[in-house]
mmCIF file of C-alpha atoms and ligand atoms in Angstrom:
data_model
loop_
_atom_site.group_PDB
_atom_site.id
_atom_site.type_symbol
_atom_site.label_atom_id
_atom_site.label_comp_id
_atom_site.label_asym_id
_atom_site.label_seq_id
_atom_site.Cartn_x
_atom_site.Cartn_y
_atom_site.Cartn_z
ATOM 1 C CA MET A 1 0.182 -0.434 -0.110
ATOM 2 C CA ASP A 2 1.814 3.467 -0.525
ATOM 3 C CA MET A 3 1.463 5.979 1.597
ATOM 4 C CA LYS A 4 -1.645 7.990 0.442
ATOM 5 C CA GLU A 5 -3.742 4.694 1.075
ATOM 6 C CA LEU A 6 -1.865 4.247 3.938
ATOM 7 C CA ILE A 7 -2.589 7.384 5.653
ATOM 8 C CA ARG A 8 -6.132 7.365 4.329
ATOM 9 C CA LYS A 9 -7.209 4.423 5.778
ATOM 10 C CA THR A 10 -5.862 4.934 8.827
ATOM 11 C CA PHE A 11 -7.288 8.294 8.987
ATOM 12 C CA VAL A 12 -10.831 6.575 8.410
ATOM 13 C CA GLU A 13 -10.155 3.734 11.042
ATOM 14 C CA ARG A 14 -9.098 6.278 13.589
ATOM 15 C CA PHE A 15 -11.079 9.598 12.868
ATOM 16 C CA GLY A 16 -14.316 8.097 10.155
ATOM 17 C CA ALA A 17 -15.149 9.662 7.416
ATOM 18 C CA PRO A 18 -15.199 11.243 5.717
ATOM 19 C CA GLU A 19 -11.950 11.813 4.926
ATOM 20 C CA GLY A 20 -9.707 15.197 5.181
ATOM 21 C CA GLN A 21 -7.555 16.940 3.231
ATOM 22 C CA LEU A 22 -3.742 15.646 1.813
ATOM 23 C CA PHE A 23 -0.298 17.797 2.115
ATOM 24 C CA ALA A 24 3.159 17.533 1.727
ATOM 25 C CA SER A 25 6.166 18.929 2.501
ATOM 26 C CA ALA A 26 9.639 17.395 1.284
ATOM 27 C CA GLY A 27 12.831 17.078 3.197
ATOM 28 C CA ARG A 28 16.002 18.264 1.484
ATOM 29 C CA ILE A 29 19.629 17.736 0.247
ATOM 30 C CA ASN A 30 22.438 21.017 0.414
ATOM 31 C CA LEU A 31 24.819 21.020 -2.779
ATOM 32 C CA ILE A 32 26.910 23.321 -0.884
ATOM 33 C CA GLY A 33 26.474 26.467 2.590
ATOM 34 C CA GLU A 34 26.353 24.269 5.463
ATOM 35 C CA HIS A 35 26.754 26.132 9.102
ATOM 36 C CA THR A 36 26.508 29.586 6.349
ATOM 37 C CA ASP A 37 22.363 30.181 6.774
ATOM 38 C CA TYR A 38 22.972 31.051 10.536
ATOM 39 C CA ASN A 39 25.432 33.533 9.889
ATOM 40 C CA GLU A 40 23.875 35.460 7.575
ATOM 41 C CA GLY A 41 25.592 33.942 4.681
ATOM 42 C CA PHE A 42 24.552 31.957 1.396
ATOM 43 C CA VAL A 43 22.953 28.602 1.122
ATOM 44 C CA PHE A 44 22.310 26.409 -1.758
ATOM 45 C CA PRO A 45 19.805 23.145 -0.806
ATOM 46 C CA GLY A 46 16.649 21.754 -2.719
ATOM 47 C CA ALA A 47 14.001 20.192 -1.418
ATOM 48 C CA ILE A 48 13.965 15.928 -2.293
ATOM 49 C CA ASP A 49 11.459 13.367 -3.327
ATOM 50 C CA LYS A 50 10.610 11.913 0.714
ATOM 51 C CA VAL A 51 7.971 13.147 1.839
ATOM 52 C CA ILE A 52 6.553 14.079 5.004
ATOM 53 C CA MET A 53 2.340 13.720 4.330
ATOM 54 C CA ALA A 54 -0.755 14.329 6.333
ATOM 55 C CA GLU A 55 -4.118 14.195 6.290
ATOM 56 C CA ILE A 56 -5.762 16.904 8.021
ATOM 57 C CA ARG A 57 -10.229 17.470 9.149
ATOM 58 C CA PRO A 58 -10.849 19.986 11.010
ATOM 59 C CA ASN A 59 -12.926 18.937 14.269
ATOM 60 C CA GLY A 60 -14.591 21.900 15.580
ATOM 61 C CA SER A 61 -13.254 22.085 18.759
ATOM 62 C CA HIS A 62 -9.914 24.073 20.736
ATOM 63 C CA SER A 63 -7.753 20.465 20.514
ATOM 64 C CA VAL A 64 -5.216 18.926 18.322
ATOM 65 C CA ARG A 65 -5.875 14.505 18.013
ATOM 66 C CA ALA A 66 -2.590 13.221 15.886
ATOM 67 C CA LEU A 67 -1.695 10.320 15.334
ATOM 68 C CA SER A 68 2.053 9.353 13.431
ATOM 69 C CA ILE A 69 1.790 6.261 11.872
ATOM 70 C CA ASP A 70 5.315 5.257 11.673
ATOM 71 C CA ILE A 71 6.066 6.164 14.978
ATOM 72 C CA ASP A 72 2.869 4.159 16.105
ATOM 73 C CA GLU A 73 1.976 7.087 18.797
ATOM 74 C CA TYR A 74 -1.357 9.372 19.208
ATOM 75 C CA CYS A 75 -1.655 12.565 21.139
ATOM 76 C CA GLU A 76 -4.096 14.611 21.969
ATOM 77 C CA PHE A 77 -3.355 18.700 22.983
ATOM 78 C CA GLY A 78 -5.393 21.700 23.082
ATOM 79 C CA LEU A 79 -4.603 24.860 21.165
ATOM 80 C CA ASN A 80 -4.477 27.230 24.212
ATOM 81 C CA GLU A 81 -2.207 25.079 26.528
ATOM 82 C CA GLU A 82 1.132 26.264 27.334
ATOM 83 C CA ASP A 83 2.850 23.269 27.947
ATOM 84 C CA ALA A 84 3.938 21.236 24.364
ATOM 85 C CA PRO A 85 3.331 17.539 24.391
ATOM 86 C CA SER A 86 6.174 15.468 25.920
ATOM 87 C CA GLN A 87 6.108 13.051 22.258
ATOM 88 C CA SER A 88 8.859 15.250 20.569
ATOM 89 C CA TRP A 89 7.027 14.589 16.959
ATOM 90 C CA ALA A 90 3.926 16.540 18.583
ATOM 91 C CA ARG A 91 5.991 18.925 19.758
ATOM 92 C CA TYR A 92 6.739 19.793 16.189
ATOM 93 C CA ILE A 93 2.786 20.302 15.581
ATOM 94 C CA PHE A 94 2.177 21.915 18.969
ATOM 95 C CA GLY A 95 5.136 24.224 17.736
ATOM 96 C CA VAL A 96 3.252 25.169 14.274
ATOM 97 C CA CYS A 97 0.463 25.803 16.071
ATOM 98 C CA ARG A 98 1.599 28.120 18.425
ATOM 99 C CA GLU A 99 3.743 29.819 16.371
ATOM 100 C CA ILE A 100 1.043 30.209 13.848
ATOM 101 C CA MET A 101 -1.196 31.771 16.637
ATOM 102 C CA LYS A 102 1.626 34.449 17.556
ATOM 103 C CA HIS A 103 2.082 35.941 14.053
ATOM 104 C CA GLY A 104 -1.507 36.723 13.693
ATOM 105 C CA GLY A 105 -2.574 33.219 11.779
ATOM 106 C CA LYS A 106 -5.256 31.913 12.756
ATOM 107 C CA VAL A 107 -5.857 27.963 14.050
ATOM 108 C CA GLU A 108 -8.562 25.854 14.560
ATOM 109 C CA GLY A 109 -9.166 22.210 16.469
ATOM 110 C CA PHE A 110 -8.186 19.558 13.983
ATOM 111 C CA ASP A 111 -7.813 15.404 14.019
ATOM 112 C CA THR A 112 -4.760 14.177 11.422
ATOM 113 C CA VAL A 113 -2.655 11.074 10.807
ATOM 114 C CA PHE A 114 0.718 11.168 9.140
ATOM 115 C CA ALA A 115 3.749 9.016 7.703
ATOM 116 C CA GLY A 116 6.804 9.875 5.575
ATOM 117 C CA ASN A 117 9.553 8.633 4.043
ATOM 118 C CA VAL A 118 12.439 10.801 4.784
ATOM 119 C CA PRO A 119 15.151 9.601 6.833
ATOM 120 C CA LEU A 120 15.113 10.219 10.252
ATOM 121 C CA GLY A 121 18.701 11.930 11.794
ATOM 122 C CA ALA A 122 20.521 11.298 8.707
ATOM 123 C CA GLY A 123 21.088 15.340 7.905
ATOM 124 C CA LEU A 124 17.654 15.400 5.736
ATOM 125 C CA SER A 125 15.808 17.745 7.463
ATOM 126 C CA SER A 126 12.590 15.443 8.616
ATOM 127 C CA SER A 127 11.878 17.940 11.061
ATOM 128 C CA ALA A 128 11.488 20.488 8.595
ATOM 129 C CA ALA A 129 9.656 18.899 6.441
ATOM 130 C CA LEU A 130 7.235 17.698 9.317
ATOM 131 C CA GLU A 131 6.940 21.554 10.346
ATOM 132 C CA SER A 132 6.545 22.506 6.901
ATOM 133 C CA CYS A 133 3.959 20.580 5.801
ATOM 134 C CA PHE A 134 2.165 21.714 8.671
ATOM 135 C CA ALA A 135 2.540 25.093 8.720
ATOM 136 C CA PHE A 136 1.040 24.931 5.019
ATOM 137 C CA ALA A 137 -0.935 22.818 5.537
ATOM 138 C CA LEU A 138 -3.026 25.176 8.089
ATOM 139 C CA ASN A 139 -2.529 28.170 6.428
ATOM 140 C CA GLU A 140 -4.423 26.569 3.841
ATOM 141 C CA LEU A 141 -7.224 25.117 5.991
ATOM 142 C CA PHE A 142 -7.551 28.238 8.408
ATOM 143 C CA ASN A 143 -6.146 31.485 6.580
ATOM 144 C CA ALA A 144 -7.680 31.147 3.322
ATOM 145 C CA GLY A 145 -3.214 30.836 2.274
ATOM 146 C CA SER A 146 -2.871 34.729 3.508
ATOM 147 C CA ILE A 147 0.285 33.587 5.581
ATOM 148 C CA SER A 148 3.535 34.099 3.428
ATOM 149 C CA LYS A 149 6.041 31.376 2.048
ATOM 150 C CA PHE A 150 8.389 33.147 4.246
ATOM 151 C CA GLU A 151 6.573 33.351 6.933
ATOM 152 C CA LEU A 152 5.865 30.026 6.900
ATOM 153 C CA ALA A 153 9.634 29.054 6.408
ATOM 154 C CA ARG A 154 10.504 31.494 9.637
ATOM 155 C CA ILE A 155 7.215 29.688 11.770
ATOM 156 C CA GLY A 156 9.073 26.399 11.110
ATOM 157 C CA GLN A 157 12.065 27.556 12.112
ATOM 158 C CA SER A 158 11.080 29.315 15.456
ATOM 159 C CA THR A 159 9.502 26.159 16.191
ATOM 160 C CA GLU A 160 12.709 24.481 16.460
ATOM 161 C CA HIS A 161 13.964 27.287 18.524
ATOM 162 C CA ASN A 162 11.430 27.602 20.483
ATOM 163 C CA TYR A 163 9.738 24.291 21.267
ATOM 164 C CA CYS A 164 12.800 22.074 19.745
ATOM 165 C CA GLY A 165 16.044 23.244 21.356
ATOM 166 C CA VAL A 166 17.425 23.569 17.980
ATOM 167 C CA ASN A 167 19.147 27.099 17.676
ATOM 168 C CA CYS A 168 19.069 26.455 13.517
ATOM 169 C CA GLY A 169 18.930 29.045 11.295
ATOM 170 C CA ILE A 170 16.726 29.090 8.328
ATOM 171 C CA MET A 171 18.071 27.081 5.451
ATOM 172 C CA ASP A 172 15.805 23.562 6.127
ATOM 173 C CA GLN A 173 12.430 25.074 6.393
ATOM 174 C CA PHE A 174 12.852 27.883 3.850
ATOM 175 C CA ALA A 175 14.419 24.494 1.225
ATOM 176 C CA SER A 176 11.099 22.410 2.596
ATOM 177 C CA VAL A 177 7.998 25.608 1.973
ATOM 178 C CA PHE A 178 9.733 27.123 -1.633
ATOM 179 C CA GLY A 179 11.461 23.598 -3.113
ATOM 180 C CA LYS A 180 10.833 23.113 -6.905
ATOM 181 C CA ALA A 181 11.316 20.386 -9.063
ATOM 182 C CA GLY A 182 14.409 20.114 -10.972
ATOM 183 C CA HIS A 183 16.331 23.119 -9.446
ATOM 184 C CA LEU A 184 18.355 23.899 -6.434
ATOM 185 C CA ILE A 185 17.733 27.162 -5.077
ATOM 186 C CA ARG A 186 20.308 29.810 -4.153
ATOM 187 C CA LEU A 187 19.358 31.298 -0.929
ATOM 188 C CA ASP A 188 21.103 34.677 0.628
ATOM 189 C CA CYS A 189 19.990 33.964 4.037
ATOM 190 C CA ARG A 190 20.540 38.027 5.106
ATOM 191 C CA ASP A 191 17.795 39.178 3.111
ATOM 192 C CA LEU A 192 15.890 36.381 1.774
ATOM 193 C CA SER A 193 16.776 37.159 -1.289
ATOM 194 C CA TYR A 194 16.519 34.016 -3.430
ATOM 195 C CA GLU A 195 17.281 32.347 -6.999
ATOM 196 C CA TYR A 196 16.378 29.193 -8.564
ATOM 197 C CA PHE A 197 19.051 27.058 -10.351
ATOM 198 C CA PRO A 198 17.764 24.724 -13.265
ATOM 199 C CA PHE A 199 19.994 21.207 -11.829
ATOM 200 C CA SER A 200 19.962 18.527 -13.860
ATOM 201 C CA PRO A 201 23.716 17.426 -15.076
ATOM 202 C CA GLU A 202 23.895 15.190 -17.827
ATOM 203 C CA HIS A 203 26.940 13.219 -16.824
ATOM 204 C CA HIS A 204 26.559 13.477 -13.607
ATOM 205 C CA SER A 205 24.258 12.694 -10.677
ATOM 206 C CA LEU A 206 23.738 13.566 -6.806
ATOM 207 C CA VAL A 207 24.241 10.275 -4.534
ATOM 208 C CA LEU A 208 23.609 10.373 -0.716
ATOM 209 C CA VAL A 209 25.541 7.644 1.486
ATOM 210 C CA ASP A 210 23.507 7.443 4.908
ATOM 211 C CA SER A 211 26.515 6.383 7.774
ATOM 212 C CA ARG A 212 22.701 5.170 9.751
ATOM 213 C CA VAL A 213 24.957 6.985 12.475
ATOM 214 C CA LYS A 214 22.622 9.153 14.349
ATOM 215 C CA HIS A 215 22.694 12.268 15.546
ATOM 216 C CA GLU A 216 20.140 14.619 17.569
ATOM 217 C CA LEU A 217 21.074 18.223 16.945
ATOM 218 C CA LYS A 218 19.662 19.168 20.627
ATOM 219 C CA ASP A 219 21.478 17.469 21.948
ATOM 220 C CA SER A 220 24.629 17.982 20.059
ATOM 221 C CA PRO A 221 27.365 20.886 20.004
ATOM 222 C CA TYR A 222 25.000 22.392 17.075
ATOM 223 C CA ASN A 223 23.806 25.406 19.633
ATOM 224 C CA LYS A 224 27.696 25.571 20.697
ATOM 225 C CA ARG A 225 28.762 26.272 16.863
ATOM 226 C CA ARG A 226 26.471 29.262 16.162
ATOM 227 C CA GLU A 227 27.796 30.839 19.769
ATOM 228 C CA SER A 228 31.290 29.918 18.833
ATOM 229 C CA CYS A 229 30.221 32.344 15.337
ATOM 230 C CA GLU A 230 28.132 34.896 17.017
ATOM 231 C CA ARG A 231 31.530 35.413 19.526
ATOM 232 C CA VAL A 232 33.516 36.156 16.687
ATOM 233 C CA ALA A 233 31.244 38.516 14.917
ATOM 234 C CA ARG A 234 30.966 40.313 18.653
ATOM 235 C CA ALA A 235 34.716 40.653 18.732
ATOM 236 C CA LEU A 236 34.594 41.994 15.347
ATOM 237 C CA GLY A 237 31.842 44.877 16.078
ATOM 238 C CA VAL A 238 30.335 43.346 12.791
ATOM 239 C CA PRO A 239 26.440 41.925 12.731
ATOM 240 C CA SER A 240 27.547 38.747 11.589
ATOM 241 C CA LEU A 241 30.417 36.569 10.108
ATOM 242 C CA ARG A 242 28.664 37.497 6.592
ATOM 243 C CA ASP A 243 30.190 41.229 7.182
ATOM 244 C CA VAL A 244 34.046 39.471 7.414
ATOM 245 C CA SER A 245 37.000 39.150 4.904
ATOM 246 C CA LEU A 246 39.532 36.147 6.058
ATOM 247 C CA ALA A 247 42.388 39.090 6.065
ATOM 248 C CA GLU A 248 40.108 40.737 8.419
ATOM 249 C CA LEU A 249 39.595 37.504 10.721
ATOM 250 C CA ASN A 250 43.334 37.031 10.256
ATOM 251 C CA ALA A 251 44.297 40.512 11.446
ATOM 252 C CA ALA A 252 41.736 40.083 14.708
ATOM 253 C CA ARG A 253 43.129 36.180 15.357
ATOM 254 C CA VAL A 254 45.053 37.308 18.616
ATOM 255 C CA THR A 255 41.450 38.674 20.492
ATOM 256 C CA ILE A 256 40.188 35.620 20.051
ATOM 257 C CA SER A 257 40.719 32.050 20.963
ATOM 258 C CA ASP A 258 41.867 29.580 18.505
ATOM 259 C CA GLU A 259 39.160 27.152 18.386
ATOM 260 C CA ASP A 260 36.730 30.254 17.818
ATOM 261 C CA TYR A 261 39.485 31.606 14.765
ATOM 262 C CA ARG A 262 38.642 28.231 13.270
ATOM 263 C CA ARG A 263 34.946 27.702 13.901
ATOM 264 C CA ALA A 264 34.950 31.505 11.997
ATOM 265 C CA LYS A 265 37.456 30.681 9.100
ATOM 266 C CA TYR A 266 35.433 27.566 7.998
ATOM 267 C CA VAL A 267 32.348 29.964 7.607
ATOM 268 C CA VAL A 268 33.881 32.996 5.708
ATOM 269 C CA GLU A 269 35.582 30.530 3.718
ATOM 270 C CA GLU A 270 32.482 28.308 3.124
ATOM 271 C CA ARG A 271 30.415 31.741 2.331
ATOM 272 C CA ASP A 272 32.332 32.296 -0.438
ATOM 273 C CA ARG A 273 32.655 28.425 -1.996
ATOM 274 C CA VAL A 274 28.565 29.023 -2.685
ATOM 275 C CA LEU A 275 29.274 31.452 -4.608
ATOM 276 C CA CYS A 276 31.443 29.978 -6.112
ATOM 277 C CA VAL A 277 29.806 26.538 -6.844
ATOM 278 C CA CYS A 278 26.776 28.679 -8.446
ATOM 279 C CA SER A 279 28.992 30.135 -11.292
ATOM 280 C CA ALA A 280 30.702 27.025 -12.049
ATOM 281 C CA LEU A 281 27.169 25.273 -12.509
ATOM 282 C CA GLY A 282 26.110 27.772 -14.419
ATOM 283 C CA ARG A 283 29.405 27.164 -16.634
ATOM 284 C CA GLY A 284 29.272 23.483 -16.244
ATOM 285 C CA ASP A 285 32.297 23.581 -14.598
ATOM 286 C CA TYR A 286 31.235 19.600 -12.197
ATOM 287 C CA GLU A 287 34.833 19.352 -11.757
ATOM 288 C CA GLU A 288 35.498 22.664 -9.807
ATOM 289 C CA VAL A 289 32.129 22.445 -8.335
ATOM 290 C CA GLY A 290 33.850 19.026 -6.110
ATOM 291 C CA ARG A 291 36.656 20.275 -5.429
ATOM 292 C CA MET A 292 34.717 23.020 -3.847
ATOM 293 C CA MET A 293 32.290 19.951 -2.133
ATOM 294 C CA TYR A 294 35.822 18.167 -1.046
ATOM 295 C CA ALA A 295 36.940 21.415 0.213
ATOM 296 C CA THR A 296 33.600 21.527 2.421
ATOM 297 C CA HIS A 297 34.391 18.658 4.146
ATOM 298 C CA GLU A 298 37.517 19.095 4.745
ATOM 299 C CA GLY A 299 36.760 22.612 7.015
ATOM 300 C CA LEU A 300 33.548 21.317 8.370
ATOM 301 C CA SER A 301 36.231 18.206 9.509
ATOM 302 C CA LYS A 302 39.033 20.180 10.555
ATOM 303 C CA ASP A 303 38.126 23.380 11.531
ATOM 304 C CA TYR A 304 34.425 23.267 12.082
ATOM 305 C CA GLU A 305 34.640 20.028 13.314
ATOM 306 C CA VAL A 306 30.702 18.594 13.514
ATOM 307 C CA SER A 307 32.200 15.602 11.289
ATOM 308 C CA CYS A 308 33.237 11.915 12.998
ATOM 309 C CA GLU A 309 34.921 8.469 11.593
ATOM 310 C CA GLU A 310 32.619 7.146 9.556
ATOM 311 C CA LEU A 311 31.594 9.763 7.714
ATOM 312 C CA ASP A 312 35.809 11.113 7.246
ATOM 313 C CA PHE A 313 36.171 7.235 5.737
ATOM 314 C CA LEU A 314 32.714 7.953 3.126
ATOM 315 C CA VAL A 315 34.468 10.715 1.698
ATOM 316 C CA ASP A 316 38.121 9.030 1.553
ATOM 317 C CA VAL A 317 36.391 6.153 -0.098
ATOM 318 C CA ALA A 318 34.622 8.787 -2.654
ATOM 319 C CA ARG A 319 37.916 10.117 -3.744
ATOM 320 C CA ARG A 320 39.732 7.250 -3.782
ATOM 321 C CA THR A 321 36.905 5.808 -6.156
ATOM 322 C CA GLY A 322 37.024 9.424 -8.414
ATOM 323 C CA VAL A 323 33.758 10.548 -7.106
ATOM 324 C CA THR A 324 34.074 14.436 -8.067
ATOM 325 C CA GLY A 325 32.766 15.905 -5.078
ATOM 326 C CA ALA A 326 32.145 14.750 -2.144
ATOM 327 C CA ARG A 327 31.024 16.184 1.759
ATOM 328 C CA ILE A 328 28.899 15.362 4.789
ATOM 329 C CA MET A 329 25.840 17.400 4.325
ATOM 330 C CA GLY A 330 23.751 19.138 7.209
ATOM 331 C CA GLY A 331 23.756 19.744 10.778
ATOM 332 C CA GLY A 332 26.418 17.118 11.366
ATOM 333 C CA PHE A 333 27.992 14.638 13.805
ATOM 334 C CA GLY A 334 26.561 11.842 11.631
ATOM 335 C CA GLY A 335 23.961 11.346 8.998
ATOM 336 C CA CYS A 336 24.721 11.675 5.393
ATOM 337 C CA THR A 337 27.282 12.229 2.955
ATOM 338 C CA ILE A 338 26.437 14.068 -0.412
ATOM 339 C CA ASN A 339 28.521 13.009 -3.590
ATOM 340 C CA LEU A 340 28.463 14.472 -6.780
ATOM 341 C CA VAL A 341 29.178 11.068 -8.988
ATOM 342 C CA GLU A 342 30.031 10.798 -13.107
ATOM 343 C CA ASN A 343 27.508 8.560 -14.352
ATOM 344 C CA SER A 344 30.005 5.906 -15.667
ATOM 345 C CA ILE A 345 31.439 5.121 -11.872
ATOM 346 C CA HIS A 346 27.884 5.673 -10.208
ATOM 347 C CA ASP A 347 27.361 1.491 -9.320
ATOM 348 C CA ARG A 348 31.266 0.448 -8.841
ATOM 349 C CA PHE A 349 30.566 4.069 -6.077
ATOM 350 C CA ILE A 350 27.815 2.680 -4.387
ATOM 351 C CA ALA A 351 29.228 -0.782 -4.152
ATOM 352 C CA GLU A 352 32.255 0.456 -3.157
ATOM 353 C CA ALA A 353 31.275 2.371 -0.388
ATOM 354 C CA CYS A 354 28.765 -0.063 0.703
ATOM 355 C CA LYS A 355 31.928 -3.335 1.038
ATOM 356 C CA GLN A 356 34.495 -1.092 2.401
ATOM 357 C CA PHE A 357 31.967 1.175 4.837
ATOM 358 C CA ALA A 358 30.954 -3.180 6.093
ATOM 359 C CA GLU A 359 33.930 -4.565 6.465
ATOM 360 C CA LYS A 360 34.981 -1.487 8.632
ATOM 361 C CA TYR A 361 32.268 -0.830 10.546
ATOM 362 C CA GLY A 362 30.027 -3.668 10.527
ATOM 363 C CA HIS A 363 26.911 -2.944 8.537
ATOM 364 C CA GLU A 364 26.570 -1.182 5.666
ATOM 365 C CA PRO A 365 25.101 2.052 4.870
ATOM 366 C CA LYS A 366 22.156 2.911 3.208
ATOM 367 C CA ILE A 367 22.524 4.970 -0.404
ATOM 368 C CA TYR A 368 19.645 7.451 -1.740
ATOM 369 C CA ASP A 369 19.885 8.626 -5.617
ATOM 370 C CA VAL A 370 18.416 11.997 -5.272
ATOM 371 C CA VAL A 371 15.487 13.201 -7.010
ATOM 372 C CA ILE A 372 15.125 17.047 -6.773
ATOM 373 C CA SER A 373 11.521 18.006 -6.564
ATOM 374 C CA ASP A 374 8.557 20.448 -5.084
ATOM 375 C CA GLY A 375 8.684 21.385 -1.575
ATOM 376 C CA ALA A 376 5.036 21.725 0.247
ATOM 377 C CA ARG A 377 1.657 21.659 -1.274
ATOM 378 C CA ARG A 378 -1.829 20.067 -1.235
ATOM 379 C CA VAL A 379 -2.095 16.539 -2.792
ATOM 380 C CA GLU A 380 -4.359 15.781 -5.152
HETATM 381 C C1 GLA B 401 21.036 21.846 9.848
HETATM 382 C C2 GLA B 401 21.058 23.645 10.664
HETATM 383 C C3 GLA B 401 20.239 24.125 9.307
HETATM 384 C C4 GLA B 401 21.906 24.844 9.072
HETATM 385 C C5 GLA B 401 22.615 23.147 8.879
HETATM 386 C C6 GLA B 401 24.026 23.332 8.854
HETATM 387 O O1 GLA B 401 20.319 21.271 9.173
HETATM 388 O O2 GLA B 401 18.516 22.906 10.907
HETATM 389 O O3 GLA B 401 19.831 25.214 9.523
HETATM 390 O O4 GLA B 401 22.553 25.461 9.969
HETATM 391 O O5 GLA B 401 21.718 22.309 9.899
HETATM 392 O O6 GLA B 401 24.154 24.124 7.609
#
């Protein structure tokens, strides 16, 4: 049974007829621009064909009744309750409702059943997909679509900040809401101006290799990285690292700790790499795109220190197999590598990555071929 049928069937079993309305939103990849979003830099993500899908029907009350098929848990909460539910998945839905109301939007009680195929903890932003799915749906159902897509992305982001303990940037929610099939999005996280770049390379594909090392950003040093960046910006008297050149950072080196220096150096270099990759893509120069991806990995591993042994190993396998570009993707501390692979070595790379990883770590990684797809939407 496909996801849509399963959700429909479960909804009617749980809440009775008639059916509600179906909505979906997507996980994301990011070609380059990691840990730059909360530094007001550039990112280059796209939505993928892995989604969270929810059926929703207003229930005429002030309560939400929600069932997660994948986690097999049920939760009820009142819209005026102050305390968020204890289940982490339900906190996202609760947070989105509360944030919409804080933004002056309307939310009434509803029943919902949802499921998804975005791998959890793989760095593909399953949480942003969940937030965006509900933010988009509640905007359609109770606000006649009057909340802008920018605000919907912000609502998802502030849900993370206020209910989930992750002080994230805007990239994931933006990609999930604004995603467009066949296009990456170059987003300027300072003013949220953005541009769609067609992305359907003739001779390359994007492959994700999921180490299945799980990470939880809330308990990981993600927030600490952000604090380092903000400390350096303050020391240099600028609003964010967006405004700092490498020369300025080097000149101020003695005034900041060595660790903070390395964090900031990575961010400043990464900010510039995104623009470099965008123009290389425009020229069809995939070799340059790949070089930048490896450079990002180096920075994330050595200077920003958000990689781990398993992911460094996977990037090494990619390099040795002749993959054009590879790096850890997302917040870090586990999850996936993203690989720009020439079609002629696609199968060999996957076979090598699976074999060598299993020999060393005792389990095979999971492989996903990326399809760049639409973001938040109503499902017909
Ligand atoms: C997580 C966060 C994003 C971004 C990335 C790193 O996915 O949610 O805001 O900071 O990490 O680029």
